[in-house]
Amino acid sequence: MISRLKLMDFRCYGSFSWQIPQQGAIILGNNAQGKTSLLEAVCFLLRLQSPRTARPGPLAAHGKQAFGIRGELTGQARRILWTPDAPDLRVNGEPRKDQRSYLADSYPVVWMGNDDLSLVQAGADARRKYMDFLGSQWHPGYRLALFSYRRALKTRNYLLKHRHRDKLQLDAYTRQLALHGTELKSLRASLLTLLAPHITLAYRSIGGREEQVAVAYRASEEGDLYERLCAAVDRDIRYGQTQNGPHRDDLDITLNGRSAAQFASEGQQRTVAISMKLAQSSLLTEETGHTPIHLIDDVFGELDPTRRVAFLQSLPADAQSLITTTHLDWLHDTPCPLPSFRLEDSTLKPL
């Protein structure tokens, strides 16, 4: 768990410090006050990823080129000084040479946001991000396979777009892409096999019904990936990009055997999405031995009272949960489950 968070020139925060309660907290505030940015800072500190942007540049405060995040956690202190040239990553004062070594002993994280409905309703990209965020925390080889695949894909696409391409070089990167893509595909399939029963259990605990939810991995290509890429090379040249591979994979989500995107109600879809995130939590706890820190961004206002209570009860008792909200009306007569703070003018005050 994280006990203290310090920020420097991060988003709307010039300088910020917060002593975080052991069990977590509810952060109350109006829109555009920086509530989500606090959760985002914790996520970036622990995973070097933001759920809001693919690049770290926008995390710096307006007019700034660099930002800093420091966190004190159980048994370790983490510090990031991010600059355009090279980030300075440290754990317990010792520099880590790269992102991989920085993340090797970090804590797992589960992010739950108001846009999680996109896991069911939107295109495949949202579901691949879901798999990759979880997979990179689940298995040490997953992040490496994903990084290697993306690097080979970028280079191969560059070669496909240029008229005077070197065919031998194109084939070399096709082989690299197939190698890392096959590894990534295998890891994703194994991950979904482990994850599926966790999703089923989470859905039953929240939905309170005997509906059958299922999530299955759907690869864009079957068979030998290198052979499939070679067979499609003329088409890839026409399009100027690689048309098939793990970057086109998806998840099939069904409820009672029918597409959840097409046939489930919005309430059922929200329950599926929340179940998928709770499944991340229980799987990571089971696989890593650490209960993830839960970062929950403004989701309770979208749930009906029954699902809201069930969701709160489904959060692990030993998890540290940081929850943002614009109001506490959704509690109704339920006692506030966590210490509460009001955020205003970049300052947190206990309620």
Short mmCIF file of C-alpha atoms in Angstrom, two decimals:
data_model
loop_
_atom_site.label_atom_id
_atom_site.label_comp_id
_atom_site.label_asym_id
_atom_site.label_seq_id
_atom_site.Cartn_x
_atom_site.Cartn_y
_atom_site.Cartn_z
CA MET A 1 0.00 0.00 0.00
CA ILE A 2 1.00 3.61 -0.48
CA SER A 3 1.30 5.82 2.61
CA ARG A 4 2.48 9.12 1.14
CA LEU A 5 2.27 10.75 -2.28
CA LYS A 6 4.25 13.79 -3.40
CA LEU A 7 3.91 15.54 -6.76
CA MET A 8 5.90 18.20 -8.55
CA ASP A 9 4.57 19.88 -11.71
CA PHE A 10 2.22 16.98 -12.37
CA ARG A 11 -0.93 17.96 -14.29
CA CYS A 12 -2.60 20.75 -12.30
CA TYR A 13 -0.35 20.29 -9.26
CA GLY A 14 2.70 22.48 -8.81
CA SER A 15 3.58 21.02 -5.43
CA PHE A 16 1.46 18.52 -3.54
CA SER A 17 1.82 16.15 -0.58
CA TRP A 18 -0.70 13.73 0.90
CA GLN A 19 -0.49 11.30 3.80
CA ILE A 20 -2.77 8.49 2.60
CA PRO A 21 -4.79 6.43 5.10
CA GLN A 22 -3.88 2.76 5.26
CA GLN A 23 -7.29 1.53 4.12
CA GLY A 24 -7.59 4.14 1.37
CA ALA A 25 -9.77 7.21 0.94
CA ILE A 26 -12.69 8.83 -0.83
CA ILE A 27 -11.75 12.04 -2.64
CA LEU A 28 -14.73 14.37 -3.02
CA GLY A 29 -14.69 17.38 -5.32
CA ASN A 30 -16.21 19.17 -8.26
CA ASN A 31 -15.21 18.39 -11.82
CA ALA A 32 -11.88 19.77 -13.10
CA GLN A 33 -10.36 19.93 -9.60
CA GLY A 34 -7.72 17.25 -10.22
CA LYS A 35 -9.29 14.20 -8.55
CA THR A 36 -8.52 11.84 -11.42
CA SER A 37 -4.99 13.25 -11.67
CA LEU A 38 -4.21 12.02 -8.16
CA LEU A 39 -5.20 8.47 -9.09
CA GLU A 40 -3.32 8.83 -12.36
CA ALA A 41 -0.16 9.84 -10.46
CA VAL A 42 -0.36 6.71 -8.28
CA CYS A 43 -0.90 4.55 -11.38
CA PHE A 44 2.08 6.09 -13.17
CA LEU A 45 4.29 5.80 -10.09
CA LEU A 46 3.61 2.07 -9.84
CA ARG A 47 3.14 1.01 -13.48
CA LEU A 48 4.73 3.78 -15.62
CA GLN A 49 1.39 3.94 -17.45
CA SER A 50 -1.46 6.40 -17.53
CA PRO A 51 -5.04 5.33 -18.33
CA ARG A 52 -5.60 8.77 -19.88
CA THR A 53 -2.69 9.23 -22.27
CA ALA A 54 -0.28 6.98 -24.17
CA ARG A 55 2.58 9.47 -23.83
CA PRO A 56 4.01 10.87 -20.57
CA GLY A 57 4.53 14.38 -22.00
CA PRO A 58 0.98 15.61 -21.25
CA LEU A 59 1.43 14.65 -17.59
CA ALA A 60 3.70 17.66 -17.05
CA ALA A 61 2.02 20.82 -15.79
CA HIS A 62 1.20 23.50 -18.36
CA GLY A 63 4.38 25.20 -19.49
CA LYS A 64 6.64 22.60 -17.86
CA GLN A 65 8.85 20.01 -19.55
CA ALA A 66 9.37 17.71 -16.57
CA PHE A 67 7.42 16.34 -13.63
CA GLY A 68 8.13 14.39 -10.47
CA ILE A 69 6.25 11.76 -8.47
CA ARG A 70 7.36 10.26 -5.18
CA GLY A 71 5.57 7.61 -3.17
CA GLU A 72 6.26 5.84 0.09
CA LEU A 73 5.00 2.27 0.10
CA THR A 74 5.31 -0.76 2.33
CA GLY A 75 9.01 -1.62 2.28
CA GLN A 76 10.03 0.80 -0.44
CA ALA A 77 10.15 4.40 -1.63
CA ARG A 78 9.68 5.12 -5.33
CA ARG A 79 10.62 8.28 -7.19
CA ILE A 80 10.19 9.33 -10.78
CA LEU A 81 11.72 12.46 -12.28
CA TRP A 82 10.48 12.47 -15.86
CA THR A 83 12.26 14.65 -18.40
CA PRO A 84 12.06 14.69 -22.22
CA ASP A 85 15.60 13.32 -22.46
CA ALA A 86 15.65 10.42 -20.03
CA PRO A 87 13.58 9.58 -16.94
CA ASP A 88 15.30 9.20 -13.60
CA LEU A 89 13.73 6.15 -11.97
CA ARG A 90 14.68 5.27 -8.39
CA VAL A 91 13.60 2.72 -5.78
CA ASN A 92 14.85 3.24 -2.21
CA GLY A 93 17.24 5.85 -3.57
CA GLU A 94 18.90 3.45 -5.99
CA PRO A 95 18.64 4.23 -9.72
CA ARG A 96 16.94 1.68 -11.95
CA LYS A 97 18.52 1.47 -15.39
CA ASP A 98 15.32 1.03 -17.34
CA GLN A 99 11.55 0.68 -17.07
CA ARG A 100 11.73 -3.10 -16.90
CA SER A 101 13.97 -3.09 -13.82
CA TYR A 102 11.87 -0.32 -12.22
CA LEU A 103 8.69 -2.38 -12.58
CA ALA A 104 10.25 -5.69 -11.51
CA ASP A 105 9.31 -5.25 -7.83
CA SER A 106 6.48 -2.75 -8.07
CA TYR A 107 2.99 -3.18 -6.69
CA PRO A 108 0.05 -4.31 -8.82
CA VAL A 109 -2.72 -1.84 -9.67
CA VAL A 110 -6.33 -2.11 -10.78
CA TRP A 111 -7.84 0.96 -12.43
CA MET A 112 -11.62 1.31 -12.59
CA GLY A 113 -13.02 4.28 -14.48
CA ASN A 114 -16.24 5.77 -15.71
CA ASP A 115 -15.35 4.73 -19.26
CA ASP A 116 -14.97 1.01 -18.44
CA LEU A 117 -18.22 0.44 -20.29
CA SER A 118 -16.08 0.65 -23.43
CA LEU A 119 -14.77 -2.81 -22.56
CA VAL A 120 -18.15 -4.12 -23.68
CA GLN A 121 -19.47 -1.48 -26.04
CA ALA A 122 -16.43 -0.15 -27.91
CA GLY A 123 -13.98 -1.63 -30.40
CA ALA A 124 -11.24 -4.18 -29.86
CA ASP A 125 -8.60 -1.61 -28.86
CA ALA A 126 -10.15 -1.12 -25.40
CA ARG A 127 -10.13 -4.86 -24.75
CA ARG A 128 -6.53 -5.28 -25.93
CA LYS A 129 -5.48 -2.50 -23.55
CA TYR A 130 -7.31 -4.33 -20.78
CA MET A 131 -5.41 -7.54 -21.55
CA ASP A 132 -2.06 -5.80 -21.88
CA PHE A 133 -2.36 -3.77 -18.65
CA LEU A 134 -3.22 -6.93 -16.75
CA GLY A 135 -0.75 -9.17 -18.59
CA SER A 136 2.18 -6.82 -17.99
CA GLN A 137 1.59 -7.17 -14.23
CA TRP A 138 0.81 -10.89 -14.31
CA HIS A 139 3.80 -12.38 -16.14
CA PRO A 140 7.36 -10.99 -16.39
CA GLY A 141 7.61 -12.13 -20.01
CA TYR A 142 4.39 -10.46 -21.12
CA ARG A 143 5.68 -6.89 -21.04
CA LEU A 144 8.85 -7.89 -22.87
CA ALA A 145 6.91 -9.78 -25.56
CA LEU A 146 4.51 -6.86 -25.98
CA PHE A 147 7.32 -4.29 -26.22
CA SER A 148 9.29 -6.43 -28.69
CA TYR A 149 6.22 -7.05 -30.82
CA ARG A 150 5.29 -3.36 -30.96
CA ARG A 151 8.85 -2.39 -31.90
CA ALA A 152 8.98 -4.97 -34.71
CA LEU A 153 5.50 -3.91 -35.90
CA LYS A 154 6.49 -0.24 -36.06
CA THR A 155 9.59 -1.01 -38.14
CA ARG A 156 7.77 -3.42 -40.45
CA ASN A 157 5.02 -0.86 -41.08
CA TYR A 158 7.68 1.75 -41.85
CA LEU A 159 9.22 -0.56 -44.45
CA LEU A 160 5.83 -1.40 -45.97
CA LYS A 161 5.13 2.29 -46.64
CA HIS A 162 8.35 2.96 -48.55
CA ARG A 163 8.61 2.19 -52.24
CA HIS A 164 12.33 1.41 -52.17
CA ARG A 165 12.06 -1.11 -49.36
CA ASP A 166 14.68 -3.79 -48.81
CA LYS A 167 12.94 -7.17 -49.23
CA LEU A 168 15.49 -8.98 -47.07
CA GLN A 169 15.08 -6.42 -44.32
CA LEU A 170 11.28 -6.68 -44.60
CA ASP A 171 11.51 -10.45 -44.25
CA ALA A 172 13.81 -10.12 -41.25
CA TYR A 173 11.28 -7.95 -39.43
CA THR A 174 8.44 -10.24 -40.51
CA ARG A 175 10.28 -13.07 -38.77
CA GLN A 176 10.79 -10.90 -35.67
CA LEU A 177 7.14 -9.93 -35.69
CA ALA A 178 6.05 -13.55 -35.99
CA LEU A 179 8.41 -14.65 -33.21
CA HIS A 180 7.24 -12.08 -30.66
CA GLY A 181 3.65 -12.23 -31.87
CA THR A 182 3.48 -15.98 -31.33
CA GLU A 183 4.81 -15.53 -27.80
CA LEU A 184 2.34 -12.73 -27.08
CA LYS A 185 -0.56 -14.75 -28.46
CA SER A 186 0.35 -17.73 -26.28
CA LEU A 187 0.60 -15.56 -23.17
CA ARG A 188 -2.76 -13.91 -23.87
CA ALA A 189 -4.45 -17.27 -24.33
CA SER A 190 -2.99 -18.53 -21.03
CA LEU A 191 -4.02 -15.32 -19.28
CA LEU A 192 -7.62 -15.60 -20.45
CA THR A 193 -7.80 -19.22 -19.34
CA LEU A 194 -6.83 -18.12 -15.83
CA LEU A 195 -9.00 -15.01 -15.86
CA ALA A 196 -12.31 -16.46 -17.09
CA PRO A 197 -13.44 -18.11 -13.81
CA HIS A 198 -12.61 -14.93 -11.88
CA ILE A 199 -14.91 -12.93 -14.18
CA THR A 200 -17.70 -15.46 -13.70
CA LEU A 201 -17.45 -15.30 -9.90
CA ALA A 202 -17.28 -11.50 -9.85
CA TYR A 203 -20.34 -11.19 -12.08
CA ARG A 204 -22.38 -13.47 -9.83
CA SER A 205 -21.40 -11.51 -6.72
CA ILE A 206 -22.50 -8.19 -8.25
CA GLY A 207 -25.32 -9.20 -10.59
CA GLY A 208 -26.96 -11.49 -8.08
CA ARG A 209 -28.36 -13.62 -10.87
CA GLU A 210 -27.62 -16.94 -12.49
CA GLU A 211 -26.71 -15.32 -15.80
CA GLN A 212 -23.72 -16.89 -17.52
CA VAL A 213 -20.98 -14.47 -18.56
CA ALA A 214 -18.11 -15.74 -20.70
CA VAL A 215 -14.99 -14.08 -22.07
CA ALA A 216 -12.96 -15.84 -24.75
CA TYR A 217 -9.76 -14.87 -26.55
CA ARG A 218 -10.12 -14.40 -30.31
CA ALA A 219 -6.86 -14.27 -32.24
CA SER A 220 -6.89 -12.44 -35.56
CA GLU A 221 -4.90 -15.24 -37.19
CA GLU A 222 -4.78 -18.99 -36.69
CA GLY A 223 -1.90 -21.20 -37.72
CA ASP A 224 1.74 -20.25 -38.24
CA LEU A 225 2.00 -16.47 -37.94
CA TYR A 226 5.08 -16.15 -40.13
CA GLU A 227 3.43 -18.07 -42.95
CA ARG A 228 0.26 -15.97 -42.65
CA LEU A 229 2.26 -12.72 -42.74
CA CYS A 230 4.21 -13.85 -45.81
CA ALA A 231 1.02 -14.85 -47.61
CA ALA A 232 -0.47 -11.40 -46.96
CA VAL A 233 2.63 -9.30 -47.73
CA ASP A 234 1.28 -7.91 -51.05
CA ARG A 235 -1.89 -6.77 -49.33
CA ASP A 236 0.13 -5.25 -46.48
CA ILE A 237 2.21 -3.32 -49.02
CA ARG A 238 -0.95 -1.95 -50.63
CA TYR A 239 -2.28 -0.77 -47.29
CA GLY A 240 1.11 0.35 -45.99
CA GLN A 241 0.64 -1.49 -42.73
CA THR A 242 0.42 -4.96 -41.21
CA GLN A 243 -3.18 -6.08 -41.37
CA ASN A 244 -3.04 -9.15 -39.14
CA GLY A 245 -1.37 -10.19 -35.92
CA PRO A 246 -1.88 -9.82 -32.16
CA HIS A 247 -2.39 -6.07 -32.58
CA ARG A 248 -5.75 -7.05 -34.14
CA ASP A 249 -6.78 -9.61 -31.50
CA ASP A 250 -9.97 -9.25 -29.49
CA LEU A 251 -12.10 -10.71 -26.71
CA ASP A 252 -15.54 -12.21 -27.29
CA ILE A 253 -17.79 -11.27 -24.36
CA THR A 254 -21.11 -13.07 -24.09
CA LEU A 255 -23.98 -13.16 -21.63
CA ASN A 256 -26.10 -16.31 -21.70
CA GLY A 257 -24.39 -17.23 -24.96
CA ARG A 258 -25.24 -13.97 -26.77
CA SER A 259 -23.06 -10.97 -27.53
CA ALA A 260 -23.04 -8.68 -24.49
CA ALA A 261 -22.44 -5.65 -26.71
CA GLN A 262 -25.52 -6.36 -28.84
CA PHE A 263 -28.03 -7.95 -26.50
CA ALA A 264 -27.23 -7.04 -22.87
CA SER A 265 -28.87 -4.07 -21.16
CA GLU A 266 -26.67 -1.16 -20.10
CA GLY A 267 -26.96 -2.29 -16.47
CA GLN A 268 -25.79 -5.76 -17.44
CA GLN A 269 -22.97 -4.30 -19.53
CA ARG A 270 -21.78 -2.19 -16.59
CA THR A 271 -21.85 -5.28 -14.39
CA VAL A 272 -19.77 -7.19 -16.95
CA ALA A 273 -17.23 -4.34 -17.14
CA ILE A 274 -16.91 -4.06 -13.35
CA SER A 275 -16.62 -7.84 -13.10
CA MET A 276 -13.74 -7.80 -15.56
CA LYS A 277 -11.92 -5.26 -13.40
CA LEU A 278 -12.62 -7.12 -10.14
CA ALA A 279 -11.34 -10.26 -11.87
CA GLN A 280 -8.07 -8.44 -12.54
CA SER A 281 -7.82 -7.84 -8.81
CA SER A 282 -8.46 -11.41 -7.69
CA LEU A 283 -6.21 -12.88 -10.39
CA LEU A 284 -3.29 -10.58 -9.56
CA THR A 285 -3.69 -11.34 -5.87
CA GLU A 286 -3.64 -15.05 -6.62
CA GLU A 287 -0.71 -14.89 -9.05
CA THR A 288 1.55 -12.28 -7.39
CA GLY A 289 0.74 -12.72 -3.71
CA HIS A 290 0.00 -8.98 -3.41
CA THR A 291 -3.45 -7.42 -3.24
CA PRO A 292 -3.52 -4.65 -5.86
CA ILE A 293 -4.09 -1.00 -5.01
CA HIS A 294 -7.54 -0.12 -6.35
CA LEU A 295 -7.90 3.21 -8.14
CA ILE A 296 -11.63 3.85 -8.66
CA ASP A 297 -12.50 6.95 -10.62
CA ASP A 298 -16.08 8.23 -10.33
CA VAL A 299 -17.97 5.00 -11.03
CA PHE A 300 -20.57 4.84 -8.25
CA GLY A 301 -22.91 7.46 -9.65
CA GLU A 302 -23.53 5.23 -12.69
CA LEU A 303 -24.64 2.18 -10.69
CA ASP A 304 -28.06 1.39 -9.30
CA PRO A 305 -28.23 0.98 -5.48
CA THR A 306 -28.16 -2.82 -5.55
CA ARG A 307 -25.08 -3.04 -7.78
CA ARG A 308 -23.42 -0.21 -5.85
CA VAL A 309 -23.69 -2.05 -2.53
CA ALA A 310 -22.62 -5.33 -4.13
CA PHE A 311 -19.60 -3.65 -5.72
CA LEU A 312 -18.46 -2.14 -2.42
CA GLN A 313 -18.85 -5.50 -0.72
CA SER A 314 -16.87 -7.19 -3.52
CA LEU A 315 -13.77 -5.04 -3.00
CA PRO A 316 -11.12 -7.07 -1.15
CA ALA A 317 -11.15 -6.34 2.57
CA ASP A 318 -7.36 -5.97 2.66
CA ALA A 319 -7.15 -3.74 -0.44
CA GLN A 320 -6.25 -0.08 -0.31
CA SER A 321 -8.87 1.71 -2.41
CA LEU A 322 -8.67 5.32 -3.58
CA ILE A 323 -12.08 6.47 -4.82
CA THR A 324 -13.03 9.75 -6.48
CA THR A 325 -16.54 11.16 -6.65
CA THR A 326 -18.32 14.48 -7.17
CA HIS A 327 -20.85 13.78 -4.40
CA LEU A 328 -21.72 11.24 -1.71
CA ASP A 329 -25.45 11.02 -2.46
CA TRP A 330 -24.92 7.48 -3.75
CA LEU A 331 -24.19 6.34 -0.19
CA HIS A 332 -27.82 7.04 0.84
CA ASP A 333 -28.04 5.60 4.38
CA THR A 334 -24.91 3.48 4.02
CA PRO A 335 -22.03 4.51 6.32
CA CYS A 336 -19.05 5.96 4.47
CA PRO A 337 -16.69 3.00 3.97
CA LEU A 338 -13.44 5.02 3.93
CA PRO A 339 -11.93 8.25 5.29
CA SER A 340 -13.14 11.14 3.14
CA PHE A 341 -11.34 14.23 1.87
CA ARG A 342 -12.54 17.26 -0.05
CA LEU A 343 -10.33 18.46 -2.90
CA GLU A 344 -10.43 22.15 -3.70
CA ASP A 345 -7.76 24.42 -5.20
CA SER A 346 -5.31 21.49 -5.31
CA THR A 347 -5.62 20.99 -1.54
CA LEU A 348 -7.11 18.00 0.28
CA LYS A 349 -8.95 18.56 3.55
CA PRO A 350 -10.43 15.80 5.74
CA LEU A 351 -14.22 15.80 6.01
#
